[in-house]
PDB file of C-alpha atoms in Angstrom:
ATOM      1  CA  UNK A   1     151.607-113.590 122.149  1.00  0.00           C
ATOM      2  CA  UNK A   2     149.450-110.671 121.010  1.00  0.00           C
ATOM      3  CA  UNK A   3     151.042-107.260 120.920  1.00  0.00           C
ATOM      4  CA  UNK A   4     149.680-104.580 123.234  1.00  0.00           C
ATOM      5  CA  UNK A   5     147.485-101.897 121.705  1.00  0.00           C
ATOM      6  CA  UNK A   6     149.448 -98.639 121.277  1.00  0.00           C
ATOM      7  CA  UNK A   7     147.976 -95.691 123.196  1.00  0.00           C
ATOM      8  CA  UNK A   8     148.245 -93.583 120.035  1.00  0.00           C
ATOM      9  CA  UNK A   9     145.308 -95.351 118.386  1.00  0.00           C
ATOM     10  CA  UNK A  10     142.664 -93.161 120.017  1.00  0.00           C
ATOM     11  CA  UNK A  11     138.925 -92.997 119.397  1.00  0.00           C
ATOM     12  CA  UNK A  12     137.745 -92.238 115.888  1.00  0.00           C
ATOM     13  CA  UNK A  13     135.641 -89.359 114.631  1.00  0.00           C
ATOM     14  CA  UNK A  14     132.219 -90.148 113.165  1.00  0.00           C
ATOM     15  CA  UNK A  15     132.770 -90.416 109.363  1.00  0.00           C
ATOM     16  CA  UNK A  16     133.570 -93.439 107.155  1.00  0.00           C
ATOM     17  CA  UNK A  17     134.597 -95.423 110.238  1.00  0.00           C
ATOM     18  CA  UNK A  18     135.757 -98.532 108.408  1.00  0.00           C
ATOM     19  CA  UNK A  19     138.200 -96.480 106.322  1.00  0.00           C
ATOM     20  CA  UNK A  20     139.437 -94.635 109.412  1.00  0.00           C
ATOM     21  CA  UNK A  21     139.895 -97.844 111.342  1.00  0.00           C
ATOM     22  CA  UNK A  22     141.728 -99.487 108.443  1.00  0.00           C
ATOM     23  CA  UNK A  23     143.982 -96.438 108.039  1.00  0.00           C
ATOM     24  CA  UNK A  24     144.814 -96.372 111.767  1.00  0.00           C
ATOM     25  CA  UNK A  25     145.599-100.082 111.902  1.00  0.00           C
ATOM     26  CA  UNK A  26     147.552 -99.912 108.647  1.00  0.00           C
ATOM     27  CA  UNK A  27     149.695 -97.127 110.095  1.00  0.00           C
ATOM     28  CA  UNK A  28     150.591 -99.318 113.076  1.00  0.00           C
ATOM     29  CA  UNK A  29     151.599-102.173 110.772  1.00  0.00           C
ATOM     30  CA  UNK A  30     153.560-100.149 108.227  1.00  0.00           C
ATOM     31  CA  UNK A  31     155.147 -98.150 111.035  1.00  0.00           C
ATOM     32  CA  UNK A  32     156.571-101.301 112.580  1.00  0.00           C
ATOM     33  CA  UNK A  33     154.534-101.434 115.804  1.00  0.00           C
ATOM     34  CA  UNK A  34     153.171-104.819 114.765  1.00  0.00           C
ATOM     35  CA  UNK A  35     155.945-106.620 112.856  1.00  0.00           C
ATOM     36  CA  UNK A  36     155.447-109.586 110.544  1.00  0.00           C
ATOM     37  CA  UNK A  37     154.326-112.631 112.513  1.00  0.00           C
ATOM     38  CA  UNK A  38     152.545-110.638 115.217  1.00  0.00           C
ATOM     39  CA  UNK A  39     149.051-111.649 116.232  1.00  0.00           C
ATOM     40  CA  UNK A  40     146.840-108.595 116.392  1.00  0.00           C
ATOM     41  CA  UNK A  41     144.739-107.843 119.470  1.00  0.00           C
ATOM     42  CA  UNK A  42     141.229-109.284 119.316  1.00  0.00           C
ATOM     43  CA  UNK A  43     138.290-107.521 117.739  1.00  0.00           C
ATOM     44  CA  UNK A  44     136.807-106.576 121.109  1.00  0.00           C
ATOM     45  CA  UNK A  45     140.050-104.951 122.265  1.00  0.00           C
ATOM     46  CA  UNK A  46     140.558-103.076 118.994  1.00  0.00           C
ATOM     47  CA  UNK A  47     136.920-101.945 118.960  1.00  0.00           C
ATOM     48  CA  UNK A  48     137.246-100.529 122.470  1.00  0.00           C
ATOM     49  CA  UNK A  49     140.490 -98.697 121.706  1.00  0.00           C
ATOM     50  CA  UNK A  50     139.180 -97.259 118.438  1.00  0.00           C
ATOM     51  CA  UNK A  51     135.758 -96.405 119.825  1.00  0.00           C
ATOM     52  CA  UNK A  52     133.839 -98.358 117.176  1.00  0.00           C
ATOM     53  CA  UNK A  53     131.808-101.533 116.952  1.00  0.00           C
ATOM     54  CA  UNK A  54     133.282-104.967 116.342  1.00  0.00           C
ATOM     55  CA  UNK A  55     131.673-105.083 112.899  1.00  0.00           C
ATOM     56  CA  UNK A  56     133.652-101.970 111.913  1.00  0.00           C
ATOM     57  CA  UNK A  57     136.870-103.570 113.108  1.00  0.00           C
ATOM     58  CA  UNK A  58     136.011-106.753 111.243  1.00  0.00           C
ATOM     59  CA  UNK A  59     135.524-104.832 107.978  1.00  0.00           C
ATOM     60  CA  UNK A  60     138.735-102.876 108.534  1.00  0.00           C
ATOM     61  CA  UNK A  61     140.680-106.105 109.038  1.00  0.00           C
ATOM     62  CA  UNK A  62     139.094-107.498 105.894  1.00  0.00           C
ATOM     63  CA  UNK A  63     140.379-104.458 103.991  1.00  0.00           C
ATOM     64  CA  UNK A  64     143.866-104.988 105.396  1.00  0.00           C
ATOM     65  CA  UNK A  65     143.717-108.632 104.375  1.00  0.00           C
ATOM     66  CA  UNK A  66     142.766-107.529 100.872  1.00  0.00           C
ATOM     67  CA  UNK A  67     145.842-105.299 100.842  1.00  0.00           C
ATOM     68  CA  UNK A  68     148.016-108.293 101.745  1.00  0.00           C
ATOM     69  CA  UNK A  69     148.976-107.000 105.199  1.00  0.00           C
ATOM     70  CA  UNK A  70     147.207-109.488 107.478  1.00  0.00           C
ATOM     71  CA  UNK A  71     145.784-112.981 107.287  1.00  0.00           C
ATOM     72  CA  UNK A  72     143.276-114.637 109.648  1.00  0.00           C
ATOM     73  CA  UNK A  73     144.091-118.104 110.936  1.00  0.00           C
ATOM     74  CA  UNK A  74     141.169-120.246 111.959  1.00  0.00           C
ATOM     75  CA  UNK A  75     140.960-120.367 115.746  1.00  0.00           C
ATOM     76  CA  UNK A  76     144.248-118.502 116.203  1.00  0.00           C
ATOM     77  CA  UNK A  77     143.477-114.878 115.332  1.00  0.00           C
ATOM     78  CA  UNK A  78     144.662-112.367 112.725  1.00  0.00           C
ATOM     79  CA  UNK A  79     148.384-112.201 111.989  1.00  0.00           C
ATOM     80  CA  UNK A  80     150.562-109.632 110.229  1.00  0.00           C
ATOM     81  CA  UNK A  81     152.066-111.141 107.061  1.00  0.00           C
ATOM     82  CA  UNK A  82     153.573-108.007 105.452  1.00  0.00           C
ATOM     83  CA  UNK A  83     154.374-104.414 106.363  1.00  0.00           C
ATOM     84  CA  UNK A  84     154.082-103.036 102.817  1.00  0.00           C
ATOM     85  CA  UNK A  85     150.609-103.213 101.197  1.00  0.00           C
ATOM     86  CA  UNK A  86     150.107-104.737  97.776  1.00  0.00           C
ATOM     87  CA  UNK A  87     149.456-102.148  95.086  1.00  0.00           C
ATOM     88  CA  UNK A  88     146.111-102.434  93.348  1.00  0.00           C
ATOM     89  CA  UNK A  89     145.840-102.507  89.570  1.00  0.00           C
ATOM     90  CA  UNK A  90     145.070 -98.770  89.086  1.00  0.00           C
ATOM     91  CA  UNK A  91     148.034 -97.841  91.285  1.00  0.00           C
ATOM     92  CA  UNK A  92     150.346-100.148  89.353  1.00  0.00           C
ATOM     93  CA  UNK A  93     149.204 -98.597  86.098  1.00  0.00           C
ATOM     94  CA  UNK A  94     149.825 -95.076  87.384  1.00  0.00           C
ATOM     95  CA  UNK A  95     153.341 -96.012  88.485  1.00  0.00           C
ATOM     96  CA  UNK A  96     154.257 -97.990  85.370  1.00  0.00           C
ATOM     97  CA  UNK A  97     156.376 -96.589  82.564  1.00  0.00           C
ATOM     98  CA  UNK A  98     154.315 -95.793  79.489  1.00  0.00           C
ATOM     99  CA  UNK A  99     156.451 -98.260  77.523  1.00  0.00           C
ATOM    100  CA  UNK A 100     155.443-101.010  79.970  1.00  0.00           C
ATOM    101  CA  UNK A 101     151.791-100.100  79.570  1.00  0.00           C
ATOM    102  CA  UNK A 102     152.218-100.089  75.808  1.00  0.00           C
ATOM    103  CA  UNK A 103     153.791-103.545  75.771  1.00  0.00           C
ATOM    104  CA  UNK A 104     150.826-104.960  77.674  1.00  0.00           C
ATOM    105  CA  UNK A 105     148.483-102.976  75.454  1.00  0.00           C
ATOM    106  CA  UNK A 106     149.996-104.709  72.429  1.00  0.00           C
ATOM    107  CA  UNK A 107     149.316-108.128  73.886  1.00  0.00           C
ATOM    108  CA  UNK A 108     145.720-107.199  74.701  1.00  0.00           C
ATOM    109  CA  UNK A 109     144.846-105.275  71.563  1.00  0.00           C
ATOM    110  CA  UNK A 110     146.518-107.542  69.018  1.00  0.00           C
ATOM    111  CA  UNK A 111     144.552-110.483  70.393  1.00  0.00           C
ATOM    112  CA  UNK A 112     141.410-108.331  70.387  1.00  0.00           C
ATOM    113  CA  UNK A 113     141.978-107.453  66.725  1.00  0.00           C
ATOM    114  CA  UNK A 114     142.176-111.135  65.803  1.00  0.00           C
ATOM    115  CA  UNK A 115     138.946-111.840  67.682  1.00  0.00           C
ATOM    116  CA  UNK A 116     137.280-108.768  66.166  1.00  0.00           C
ATOM    117  CA  UNK A 117     137.948-110.049  62.658  1.00  0.00           C
ATOM    118  CA  UNK A 118     135.938-113.177  63.463  1.00  0.00           C
ATOM    119  CA  UNK A 119     133.264-111.692  65.723  1.00  0.00           C
ATOM    120  CA  UNK A 120     132.510-108.265  64.226  1.00  0.00           C
ATOM    121  CA  UNK A 121     128.917-107.429  63.528  1.00  0.00           C
ATOM    122  CA  UNK A 122     127.473-105.000  60.997  1.00  0.00           C
ATOM    123  CA  UNK A 123     127.182-102.489  63.834  1.00  0.00           C
ATOM    124  CA  UNK A 124     130.869-102.959  64.662  1.00  0.00           C
ATOM    125  CA  UNK A 125     131.868-102.348  61.045  1.00  0.00           C
ATOM    126  CA  UNK A 126     129.803 -99.162  61.025  1.00  0.00           C
ATOM    127  CA  UNK A 127     131.458 -98.023  64.256  1.00  0.00           C
ATOM    128  CA  UNK A 128     134.950 -98.796  62.944  1.00  0.00           C
ATOM    129  CA  UNK A 129     134.311 -96.968  59.674  1.00  0.00           C
ATOM    130  CA  UNK A 130     133.002 -93.941  61.565  1.00  0.00           C
ATOM    131  CA  UNK A 131     135.956 -93.986  63.966  1.00  0.00           C
ATOM    132  CA  UNK A 132     138.424 -94.097  61.076  1.00  0.00           C
ATOM    133  CA  UNK A 133     136.657 -91.133  59.449  1.00  0.00           C
ATOM    134  CA  UNK A 134     136.709 -89.235  62.750  1.00  0.00           C
ATOM    135  CA  UNK A 135     140.442 -89.894  63.106  1.00  0.00           C
ATOM    136  CA  UNK A 136     140.998 -88.466  59.641  1.00  0.00           C
ATOM    137  CA  UNK A 137     138.924 -85.395  60.486  1.00  0.00           C
ATOM    138  CA  UNK A 138     140.931 -84.920  63.688  1.00  0.00           C
ATOM    139  CA  UNK A 139     144.100 -84.670  61.596  1.00  0.00           C
ATOM    140  CA  UNK A 140     143.261 -80.967  61.236  1.00  0.00           C
ATOM    141  CA  UNK A 141     142.981 -80.520  65.018  1.00  0.00           C
ATOM    142  CA  UNK A 142     145.542 -80.270  67.816  1.00  0.00           C
ATOM    143  CA  UNK A 143     147.519 -83.228  69.136  1.00  0.00           C
ATOM    144  CA  UNK A 144     145.246 -83.909  72.117  1.00  0.00           C
ATOM    145  CA  UNK A 145     142.171 -84.101  69.884  1.00  0.00           C
ATOM    146  CA  UNK A 146     143.974 -86.319  67.386  1.00  0.00           C
ATOM    147  CA  UNK A 147     145.134 -88.692  70.145  1.00  0.00           C
ATOM    148  CA  UNK A 148     141.582 -88.915  71.488  1.00  0.00           C
ATOM    149  CA  UNK A 149     140.286 -89.816  68.018  1.00  0.00           C
ATOM    150  CA  UNK A 150     143.051 -92.371  67.618  1.00  0.00           C
ATOM    151  CA  UNK A 151     142.182 -94.030  70.929  1.00  0.00           C
ATOM    152  CA  UNK A 152     138.497 -94.024  69.980  1.00  0.00           C
ATOM    153  CA  UNK A 153     139.311 -96.058  66.876  1.00  0.00           C
ATOM    154  CA  UNK A 154     141.348 -98.539  68.874  1.00  0.00           C
ATOM    155  CA  UNK A 155     138.562 -98.715  71.447  1.00  0.00           C
ATOM    156  CA  UNK A 156     136.168 -99.645  68.634  1.00  0.00           C
ATOM    157  CA  UNK A 157     138.541-102.438  67.570  1.00  0.00           C
ATOM    158  CA  UNK A 158     138.564-103.872  71.087  1.00  0.00           C
ATOM    159  CA  UNK A 159     134.788-103.502  71.378  1.00  0.00           C
ATOM    160  CA  UNK A 160     134.370-105.546  68.195  1.00  0.00           C
ATOM    161  CA  UNK A 161     136.065-108.476  69.942  1.00  0.00           C
ATOM    162  CA  UNK A 162     132.993-108.726  72.196  1.00  0.00           C
ATOM    163  CA  UNK A 163     135.003-109.614  75.286  1.00  0.00           C
ATOM    164  CA  UNK A 164     134.111-107.368  78.252  1.00  0.00           C
ATOM    165  CA  UNK A 165     137.382-108.113  80.047  1.00  0.00           C
ATOM    166  CA  UNK A 166     139.486-107.004  77.080  1.00  0.00           C
ATOM    167  CA  UNK A 167     137.387-103.842  76.825  1.00  0.00           C
ATOM    168  CA  UNK A 168     137.861-103.199  80.541  1.00  0.00           C
ATOM    169  CA  UNK A 169     141.625-103.648  80.282  1.00  0.00           C
ATOM    170  CA  UNK A 170     141.819-101.202  77.392  1.00  0.00           C
ATOM    171  CA  UNK A 171     139.781 -98.680  79.379  1.00  0.00           C
ATOM    172  CA  UNK A 172     142.259 -99.045  82.250  1.00  0.00           C
ATOM    173  CA  UNK A 173     145.173 -98.343  79.908  1.00  0.00           C
ATOM    174  CA  UNK A 174     143.543 -95.338  78.239  1.00  0.00           C
ATOM    175  CA  UNK A 175     144.650 -92.566  80.663  1.00  0.00           C
ATOM    176  CA  UNK A 176     148.318 -93.610  80.502  1.00  0.00           C
ATOM    177  CA  UNK A 177     148.141 -94.046  76.738  1.00  0.00           C
ATOM    178  CA  UNK A 178     146.502 -90.642  76.281  1.00  0.00           C
ATOM    179  CA  UNK A 179     149.247 -88.914  78.255  1.00  0.00           C
ATOM    180  CA  UNK A 180     152.108 -90.866  76.683  1.00  0.00           C
ATOM    181  CA  UNK A 181     150.931 -90.401  73.093  1.00  0.00           C
ATOM    182  CA  UNK A 182     150.248 -86.690  73.544  1.00  0.00           C
ATOM    183  CA  UNK A 183     153.734 -86.208  74.966  1.00  0.00           C
ATOM    184  CA  UNK A 184     155.178 -88.305  72.154  1.00  0.00           C
ATOM    185  CA  UNK A 185     153.682 -85.987  69.555  1.00  0.00           C
ATOM    186  CA  UNK A 186     155.036 -82.987  71.449  1.00  0.00           C
ATOM    187  CA  UNK A 187     158.526 -84.479  71.467  1.00  0.00           C
ATOM    188  CA  UNK A 188     158.639 -85.866  67.930  1.00  0.00           C
ATOM    189  CA  UNK A 189     157.155 -83.674  65.148  1.00  0.00           C
ATOM    190  CA  UNK A 190     155.456 -86.657  63.523  1.00  0.00           C
ATOM    191  CA  UNK A 191     152.390 -84.711  62.437  1.00  0.00           C
ATOM    192  CA  UNK A 192     154.229 -81.791  60.847  1.00  0.00           C
ATOM    193  CA  UNK A 193     154.889 -83.741  57.666  1.00  0.00           C
ATOM    194  CA  UNK A 194     151.924 -86.114  58.057  1.00  0.00           C
ATOM    195  CA  UNK A 195     149.056 -84.727  60.197  1.00  0.00           C
ATOM    196  CA  UNK A 196     147.208 -88.041  59.893  1.00  0.00           C
ATOM    197  CA  UNK A 197     150.191 -90.180  60.829  1.00  0.00           C
ATOM    198  CA  UNK A 198     149.725 -93.964  60.468  1.00  0.00           C
ATOM    199  CA  UNK A 199     146.505 -93.560  58.497  1.00  0.00           C
ATOM    200  CA  UNK A 200     147.572 -96.387  56.186  1.00  0.00           C
ATOM    201  CA  UNK A 201     147.952 -98.937  58.975  1.00  0.00           C
ATOM    202  CA  UNK A 202     144.678 -97.899  60.596  1.00  0.00           C
ATOM    203  CA  UNK A 203     142.859 -98.161  57.273  1.00  0.00           C
ATOM    204  CA  UNK A 204     144.396-101.595  56.721  1.00  0.00           C
ATOM    205  CA  UNK A 205     143.310-102.652  60.206  1.00  0.00           C
ATOM    206  CA  UNK A 206     139.707-101.592  59.674  1.00  0.00           C
ATOM    207  CA  UNK A 207     139.614-103.266  56.258  1.00  0.00           C
ATOM    208  CA  UNK A 208     141.035-106.526  57.633  1.00  0.00           C
ATOM    209  CA  UNK A 209     138.486-106.668  60.454  1.00  0.00           C
ATOM    210  CA  UNK A 210     135.667-105.797  58.048  1.00  0.00           C
ATOM    211  CA  UNK A 211     136.718-108.612  55.699  1.00  0.00           C
ATOM    212  CA  UNK A 212     137.180-111.088  58.558  1.00  0.00           C
ATOM    213  CA  UNK A 213     140.921-111.492  57.964  1.00  0.00           C
ATOM    214  CA  UNK A 214     142.413-112.038  61.425  1.00  0.00           C
ATOM    215  CA  UNK A 215     146.005-112.436  60.278  1.00  0.00           C
ATOM    216  CA  UNK A 216     145.920-109.222  58.259  1.00  0.00           C
ATOM    217  CA  UNK A 217     144.386-107.396  61.237  1.00  0.00           C
ATOM    218  CA  UNK A 218     147.158-108.651  63.495  1.00  0.00           C
ATOM    219  CA  UNK A 219     149.824-107.672  60.966  1.00  0.00           C
ATOM    220  CA  UNK A 220     148.500-104.129  60.502  1.00  0.00           C
ATOM    221  CA  UNK A 221     148.064-103.477  64.210  1.00  0.00           C
ATOM    222  CA  UNK A 222     151.397-105.012  65.183  1.00  0.00           C
ATOM    223  CA  UNK A 223     153.205-102.849  62.650  1.00  0.00           C
ATOM    224  CA  UNK A 224     151.587 -99.654  63.899  1.00  0.00           C
ATOM    225  CA  UNK A 225     151.965-100.365  67.604  1.00  0.00           C
ATOM    226  CA  UNK A 226     155.566-101.573  67.241  1.00  0.00           C
ATOM    227  CA  UNK A 227     156.608 -98.366  65.511  1.00  0.00           C
ATOM    228  CA  UNK A 228     154.980 -96.253  68.194  1.00  0.00           C
ATOM    229  CA  UNK A 229     156.512 -98.345  70.974  1.00  0.00           C
ATOM    230  CA  UNK A 230     159.971 -97.812  69.490  1.00  0.00           C
ATOM    231  CA  UNK A 231     159.422 -94.050  69.595  1.00  0.00           C
ATOM    232  CA  UNK A 232     158.077 -94.197  73.139  1.00  0.00           C
ATOM    233  CA  UNK A 233     161.182 -96.054  74.249  1.00  0.00           C
ATOM    234  CA  UNK A 234     163.372 -93.385  72.653  1.00  0.00           C
ATOM    235  CA  UNK A 235     161.346 -90.563  74.147  1.00  0.00           C
ATOM    236  CA  UNK A 236     162.939 -90.349  77.595  1.00  0.00           C
ATOM    237  CA  UNK A 237     161.909 -89.244  80.192  1.00  0.00           C
ATOM    238  CA  UNK A 238     158.240 -90.086  79.760  1.00  0.00           C
ATOM    239  CA  UNK A 239     159.080 -93.505  78.380  1.00  0.00           C
ATOM    240  CA  UNK A 240     160.526 -94.300  81.785  1.00  0.00           C
ATOM    241  CA  UNK A 241     158.872 -94.574  85.161  1.00  0.00           C
ATOM    242  CA  UNK A 242     157.285 -91.441  86.584  1.00  0.00           C
ATOM    243  CA  UNK A 243     159.224 -89.609  89.254  1.00  0.00           C
TER     244      UNK A 243
END
């Protein structure tokens, strides 16, 4: 049996109505008014209570389905299947520990390095050589600038793999990596003795990709990333989950 519509729903203000409707319905689900297994009121009823058209309600329900809260059943209606929404990928990344992000980064980037060694073009080699030079120049700058130059070199490695999904994944990781690496350098004085820390492994990586040696590229990158990951794990609290 369908649950009654709570009087607290109320008509919506003119604005992004789909988002408002989805937020209002989500609040009823997460607040426990419609528990798991409940069939929601029909579109016509919800539209009347919210003061919007049925198409707006339909889009709002589609958004809730995308969040894993409801599921339509053919000929039976829309049912609540969860009271806690699924987190999307950006939210999961923001909540993840930097060490967790780094572990996934290793899987993505090491594979990208192997592909890059076999797929790199002359333009990729030029970009990698320039990025390595820029990283060396940034050794005279502050930590934030050096980290940005470091990430730019790694971004060029991934780009040389010519796989848009790998490039997209690396772009997703970049904000967490930027924060974690900058904090790492603030915690451990790695650049005091060696302002261009890990230059040897980065040079070896660029050389391996340039020469088409996938195994050497994997070895150089794995060595560098593993050492950094070990430091990130030791660098509590930012190696743990954010508060």
